[in-house]
């Protein structure tokens, strides 16, 4: 791949050489003009026709070709008064061995040649940019020709980055083993041939180049890894030791440092146990955040192999895009199907189909008067989409609607198991089941029997162009093919589900100041931005957040009967743990974000309830639909569940830390305040660590110069975290207590749920609505202020800024929820027509 770069460098070097000649020529011409002006200057003012009779060419001047050409030109055009000077100049040049006319010819030839050379360089640079060097190098590569003999036939079907990684692996093994690259490639092909019958991944040559089989190939060639590579291999071979070991070390070190700083350097005090207990959770948050961030800085990103699917999605990879949602208003079907149509227009492939999976809102009775109208409207709109995009062929759009079932635990008529039930019953319906609660179909489900993959999206998810093909190409690759183990009850190899990166789309930041601050970066919302990449980079496993692609058979085998009824509210993470989720770090989807803080807080409350309802899955045995069984989840999957519980306890623990630091703990209250504020400032700390590492690696301060782009948003996020801390502590504590009581005492309302849109409409956006929902924050601030004034009045100065922000939290939330100032651009009718024409042309 150095070839086009070398050609560009050579052409640019030639342009630099010509530019140097051009500048030198200009300098020589200016000297000639100065010489001619002095030579033609009259000696006496009263005799304007008399020319200077001194020597026309001082000995200090070297007569270069540009100088001679310009001087002769000026003197020959100078008229009769320059004739004598011209003659003397030619004589002087001849005396110095310079032939004037030959010098002229050389200069003219040089200028003409340089002009042609500049033009050739520009044309060649354009050609180098236009050539398909990837295709050229692959046609010329002997290693490529050998790897294309892959017995599985998969190698030539991969996308270019995957093929390139495998060729680079060959190159690396050959270089570090001092053998010919062709020998390495040939041996990899032989190993794939001898693995016939061991599974699709072993029969693919890539398994021995970038998969787990690469170590076998290296051993055969006495591969000598570099010291950094040896360290990386050891790290990836012992991920649990590295992850949990480094986290424990970071936690102990920070605990000791924080305790020593907070207690004034004296650890021999009766208050030490109380200080350590108060610091445990906040310091744990810092330790986890720092370790996760450090791992993403030191480990290379793990990118999954992909098939290119250049000719479209093949028949054996038929996929359906489903959108689980609810029909709760007259316009629900219109909004949902418009979104589904946009997904189709962005991913128009014959092997892709699109379905809306719906049910009704919970009700006191099985049927409500408006139900039939909602379903009829949705069916009519689906028929309209098929008439528009699938005329004369099989339908592309489907509607599958479920009836309400009586739920004695919730005490209402509702869709069975909500979103989890929609997907699970849909999987079974596609495979021919007739006992599901789906009651209304736009077309016969038997038409979907050939579906292999399912892409599930939320109603507000945006799936960019060709994202579906990219996800399918990844999941269909043999190195990612899932293998379900019936004894373990989960997918043990490959991936049953893939989770792309999820970011906030551009318009999400325009809804309000609150959304703009949090949507400007990953922020404090770990669910919407997918889990830390450290899981994928270190363990090769990601976390499912409900938007991605899954292998229908493997996913249903791992999750279909794994959970009891009325127990799972937040199903995404636990399903991803069973089906083995992979993170598509190089593929991105976009999501919306709540415009108002109190709606966001209600969503966070629901997430916390869902996380704590998974408490039984941390035990040795877990409940299933048919009894109990040993917990099939490995250590990392259990840690993910535990980490969510830990994170929901951080606001309450910070509240306790602040209160104790201001009242009873020894040491300065200012110190305890600053220590507590380090937790909301964690993103700033991570930014500083990352910039320092990049600066050391690159030997430049450029990473610090980029702070102006990210620091303001991070400061705003930290400020919001501080102001809303008391309200978050109250909300999450309520969610935890409520869930534990329901889980172990009442066993009711475990599926309590409300859509985000319904929450926003119900809460409203007026100041009174924020005061009504966030008054506990003000009450907590007043109560703690009274306690501090009673126990340790001198701490009020340190506590006042934080307490004031808690007291004013409802007003701050209301102000942040105001719409952002928008810039309105008015276009003329002609400009609009032009933009439409460009858009139409680009779309086609």
PDB file of C-alpha atoms in Angstrom, residues 682-809:
ATOM      1  CA  UNK A 682     -14.829  11.641  35.778  1.00  0.00           C
ATOM      2  CA  UNK A 683     -15.211  12.412  32.015  1.00  0.00           C
ATOM      3  CA  UNK A 684     -12.823  15.348  32.439  1.00  0.00           C
ATOM      4  CA  UNK A 685     -10.362  13.104  34.257  1.00  0.00           C
ATOM      5  CA  UNK A 686     -10.591  10.531  31.462  1.00  0.00           C
ATOM      6  CA  UNK A 687     -10.015  13.263  28.882  1.00  0.00           C
ATOM      7  CA  UNK A 688      -6.900  14.448  30.726  1.00  0.00           C
ATOM      8  CA  UNK A 689      -5.502  10.899  30.976  1.00  0.00           C
ATOM      9  CA  UNK A 690      -6.202  10.174  27.305  1.00  0.00           C
ATOM     10  CA  UNK A 691      -4.674  13.458  26.146  1.00  0.00           C
ATOM     11  CA  UNK A 692      -1.553  12.899  28.252  1.00  0.00           C
ATOM     12  CA  UNK A 693      -1.043   9.403  26.810  1.00  0.00           C
ATOM     13  CA  UNK A 694      -1.573  10.613  23.240  1.00  0.00           C
ATOM     14  CA  UNK A 695       0.800  13.532  23.824  1.00  0.00           C
ATOM     15  CA  UNK A 696       3.542  11.187  25.089  1.00  0.00           C
ATOM     16  CA  UNK A 697       3.029   8.785  22.197  1.00  0.00           C
ATOM     17  CA  UNK A 698       2.983  11.490  19.536  1.00  0.00           C
ATOM     18  CA  UNK A 699       5.476  13.854  21.129  1.00  0.00           C
ATOM     19  CA  UNK A 700       3.106  16.783  20.630  1.00  0.00           C
ATOM     20  CA  UNK A 701       0.728  18.902  22.688  1.00  0.00           C
ATOM     21  CA  UNK A 702      -1.931  18.753  19.939  1.00  0.00           C
ATOM     22  CA  UNK A 703      -4.292  16.525  22.029  1.00  0.00           C
ATOM     23  CA  UNK A 704      -4.519  19.276  24.655  1.00  0.00           C
ATOM     24  CA  UNK A 705      -5.267  21.892  22.008  1.00  0.00           C
ATOM     25  CA  UNK A 706      -8.435  19.972  21.090  1.00  0.00           C
ATOM     26  CA  UNK A 707      -9.872  20.444  24.585  1.00  0.00           C
ATOM     27  CA  UNK A 708     -11.745  23.556  23.536  1.00  0.00           C
ATOM     28  CA  UNK A 709     -14.064  21.343  21.464  1.00  0.00           C
ATOM     29  CA  UNK A 710     -15.032  18.944  24.264  1.00  0.00           C
ATOM     30  CA  UNK A 711     -14.342  20.545  27.635  1.00  0.00           C
ATOM     31  CA  UNK A 712     -17.322  22.976  27.632  1.00  0.00           C
ATOM     32  CA  UNK A 713     -19.819  20.145  27.083  1.00  0.00           C
ATOM     33  CA  UNK A 714     -18.111  17.990  29.710  1.00  0.00           C
ATOM     34  CA  UNK A 715     -18.198  20.834  32.203  1.00  0.00           C
ATOM     35  CA  UNK A 716     -21.901  21.242  31.486  1.00  0.00           C
ATOM     36  CA  UNK A 717     -22.487  17.527  32.014  1.00  0.00           C
ATOM     37  CA  UNK A 718     -20.551  17.576  35.278  1.00  0.00           C
ATOM     38  CA  UNK A 719     -22.569  20.576  36.432  1.00  0.00           C
ATOM     39  CA  UNK A 720     -25.840  18.797  35.626  1.00  0.00           C
ATOM     40  CA  UNK A 721     -24.691  15.664  37.459  1.00  0.00           C
ATOM     41  CA  UNK A 722     -23.969  17.737  40.557  1.00  0.00           C
ATOM     42  CA  UNK A 723     -27.232  19.708  40.413  1.00  0.00           C
ATOM     43  CA  UNK A 724     -29.380  16.598  39.855  1.00  0.00           C
ATOM     44  CA  UNK A 725     -27.471  14.368  42.290  1.00  0.00           C
ATOM     45  CA  UNK A 726     -30.025  14.550  45.099  1.00  0.00           C
ATOM     46  CA  UNK A 727     -32.912  13.939  42.703  1.00  0.00           C
ATOM     47  CA  UNK A 728     -31.096  10.981  41.134  1.00  0.00           C
ATOM     48  CA  UNK A 729     -30.340   9.541  44.553  1.00  0.00           C
ATOM     49  CA  UNK A 730     -34.015   9.762  45.483  1.00  0.00           C
ATOM     50  CA  UNK A 731     -35.213   8.287  42.154  1.00  0.00           C
ATOM     51  CA  UNK A 732     -32.780   5.389  42.070  1.00  0.00           C
ATOM     52  CA  UNK A 733     -33.251   4.554  45.741  1.00  0.00           C
ATOM     53  CA  UNK A 734     -37.001   4.489  45.163  1.00  0.00           C
ATOM     54  CA  UNK A 735     -36.477   2.170  42.168  1.00  0.00           C
ATOM     55  CA  UNK A 736     -34.236  -0.172  44.178  1.00  0.00           C
ATOM     56  CA  UNK A 737     -36.514  -0.388  47.227  1.00  0.00           C
ATOM     57  CA  UNK A 738     -39.617  -0.730  45.076  1.00  0.00           C
ATOM     58  CA  UNK A 739     -38.067  -3.536  43.033  1.00  0.00           C
ATOM     59  CA  UNK A 740     -36.744  -5.508  46.012  1.00  0.00           C
ATOM     60  CA  UNK A 741     -40.145  -5.317  47.711  1.00  0.00           C
ATOM     61  CA  UNK A 742     -41.937  -6.449  44.563  1.00  0.00           C
ATOM     62  CA  UNK A 743     -39.366  -9.138  43.835  1.00  0.00           C
ATOM     63  CA  UNK A 744     -39.338 -10.821  47.248  1.00  0.00           C
ATOM     64  CA  UNK A 745     -42.564  -9.733  48.981  1.00  0.00           C
ATOM     65  CA  UNK A 746     -45.514  -8.664  46.826  1.00  0.00           C
ATOM     66  CA  UNK A 747     -44.477 -10.317  43.507  1.00  0.00           C
ATOM     67  CA  UNK A 748     -46.624  -7.776  41.635  1.00  0.00           C
ATOM     68  CA  UNK A 749     -46.094  -4.980  39.083  1.00  0.00           C
ATOM     69  CA  UNK A 750     -42.752  -6.368  37.936  1.00  0.00           C
ATOM     70  CA  UNK A 751     -43.612  -5.434  34.353  1.00  0.00           C
ATOM     71  CA  UNK A 752     -44.688  -1.853  35.115  1.00  0.00           C
ATOM     72  CA  UNK A 753     -43.668   0.172  32.081  1.00  0.00           C
ATOM     73  CA  UNK A 754     -44.469   3.316  30.115  1.00  0.00           C
ATOM     74  CA  UNK A 755     -43.209   4.466  26.734  1.00  0.00           C
ATOM     75  CA  UNK A 756     -40.830   7.437  26.651  1.00  0.00           C
ATOM     76  CA  UNK A 757     -43.232   9.404  24.449  1.00  0.00           C
ATOM     77  CA  UNK A 758     -46.119   8.811  26.854  1.00  0.00           C
ATOM     78  CA  UNK A 759     -43.941   9.884  29.763  1.00  0.00           C
ATOM     79  CA  UNK A 760     -43.000  13.172  28.073  1.00  0.00           C
ATOM     80  CA  UNK A 761     -46.637  13.938  27.237  1.00  0.00           C
ATOM     81  CA  UNK A 762     -47.816  13.086  30.744  1.00  0.00           C
ATOM     82  CA  UNK A 763     -45.186  15.128  32.576  1.00  0.00           C
ATOM     83  CA  UNK A 764     -45.387  18.229  30.395  1.00  0.00           C
ATOM     84  CA  UNK A 765     -42.789  20.981  30.192  1.00  0.00           C
ATOM     85  CA  UNK A 766     -43.963  23.742  32.546  1.00  0.00           C
ATOM     86  CA  UNK A 767     -42.025  24.885  35.609  1.00  0.00           C
ATOM     87  CA  UNK A 768     -44.760  23.527  37.878  1.00  0.00           C
ATOM     88  CA  UNK A 769     -44.335  20.016  36.449  1.00  0.00           C
ATOM     89  CA  UNK A 770     -40.627  20.085  37.330  1.00  0.00           C
ATOM     90  CA  UNK A 771     -41.340  21.363  40.832  1.00  0.00           C
ATOM     91  CA  UNK A 772     -44.005  18.676  41.270  1.00  0.00           C
ATOM     92  CA  UNK A 773     -41.658  15.840  40.252  1.00  0.00           C
ATOM     93  CA  UNK A 774     -38.374  17.161  41.692  1.00  0.00           C
ATOM     94  CA  UNK A 775     -39.418  18.716  45.018  1.00  0.00           C
ATOM     95  CA  UNK A 776     -37.624  15.923  46.962  1.00  0.00           C
ATOM     96  CA  UNK A 777     -34.321  17.364  45.717  1.00  0.00           C
ATOM     97  CA  UNK A 778     -35.129  20.699  47.359  1.00  0.00           C
ATOM     98  CA  UNK A 779     -36.367  18.949  50.503  1.00  0.00           C
ATOM     99  CA  UNK A 780     -33.163  16.890  50.753  1.00  0.00           C
ATOM    100  CA  UNK A 781     -31.034  20.014  50.329  1.00  0.00           C
ATOM    101  CA  UNK A 782     -32.940  21.867  53.073  1.00  0.00           C
ATOM    102  CA  UNK A 783     -32.785  18.873  55.436  1.00  0.00           C
ATOM    103  CA  UNK A 784     -29.041  18.393  54.976  1.00  0.00           C
ATOM    104  CA  UNK A 785     -28.437  22.142  55.340  1.00  0.00           C
ATOM    105  CA  UNK A 786     -30.317  22.074  58.663  1.00  0.00           C
ATOM    106  CA  UNK A 787     -28.304  19.041  59.805  1.00  0.00           C
ATOM    107  CA  UNK A 788     -24.994  20.687  58.875  1.00  0.00           C
ATOM    108  CA  UNK A 789     -25.991  23.908  60.640  1.00  0.00           C
ATOM    109  CA  UNK A 790     -26.866  21.902  63.755  1.00  0.00           C
ATOM    110  CA  UNK A 791     -23.843  19.556  63.839  1.00  0.00           C
ATOM    111  CA  UNK A 792     -20.998  21.446  62.136  1.00  0.00           C
ATOM    112  CA  UNK A 793     -21.975  25.036  61.220  1.00  0.00           C
ATOM    113  CA  UNK A 794     -18.497  25.893  59.928  1.00  0.00           C
ATOM    114  CA  UNK A 795     -19.033  23.437  57.056  1.00  0.00           C
ATOM    115  CA  UNK A 796     -21.863  25.496  55.575  1.00  0.00           C
ATOM    116  CA  UNK A 797     -19.452  27.536  53.459  1.00  0.00           C
ATOM    117  CA  UNK A 798     -18.123  24.395  51.752  1.00  0.00           C
ATOM    118  CA  UNK A 799     -21.559  22.799  51.470  1.00  0.00           C
ATOM    119  CA  UNK A 800     -23.493  25.850  50.286  1.00  0.00           C
ATOM    120  CA  UNK A 801     -22.661  25.702  46.507  1.00  0.00           C
ATOM    121  CA  UNK A 802     -23.644  22.034  46.241  1.00  0.00           C
ATOM    122  CA  UNK A 803     -26.724  22.420  48.458  1.00  0.00           C
ATOM    123  CA  UNK A 804     -27.835  25.464  46.474  1.00  0.00           C
ATOM    124  CA  UNK A 805     -27.652  23.511  43.225  1.00  0.00           C
ATOM    125  CA  UNK A 806     -29.765  20.711  44.755  1.00  0.00           C
ATOM    126  CA  UNK A 807     -32.267  23.235  46.058  1.00  0.00           C
ATOM    127  CA  UNK A 808     -32.563  24.919  42.660  1.00  0.00           C
ATOM    128  CA  UNK A 809     -32.561  21.627  40.698  1.00  0.00           C
TER     129      UNK A 809
END
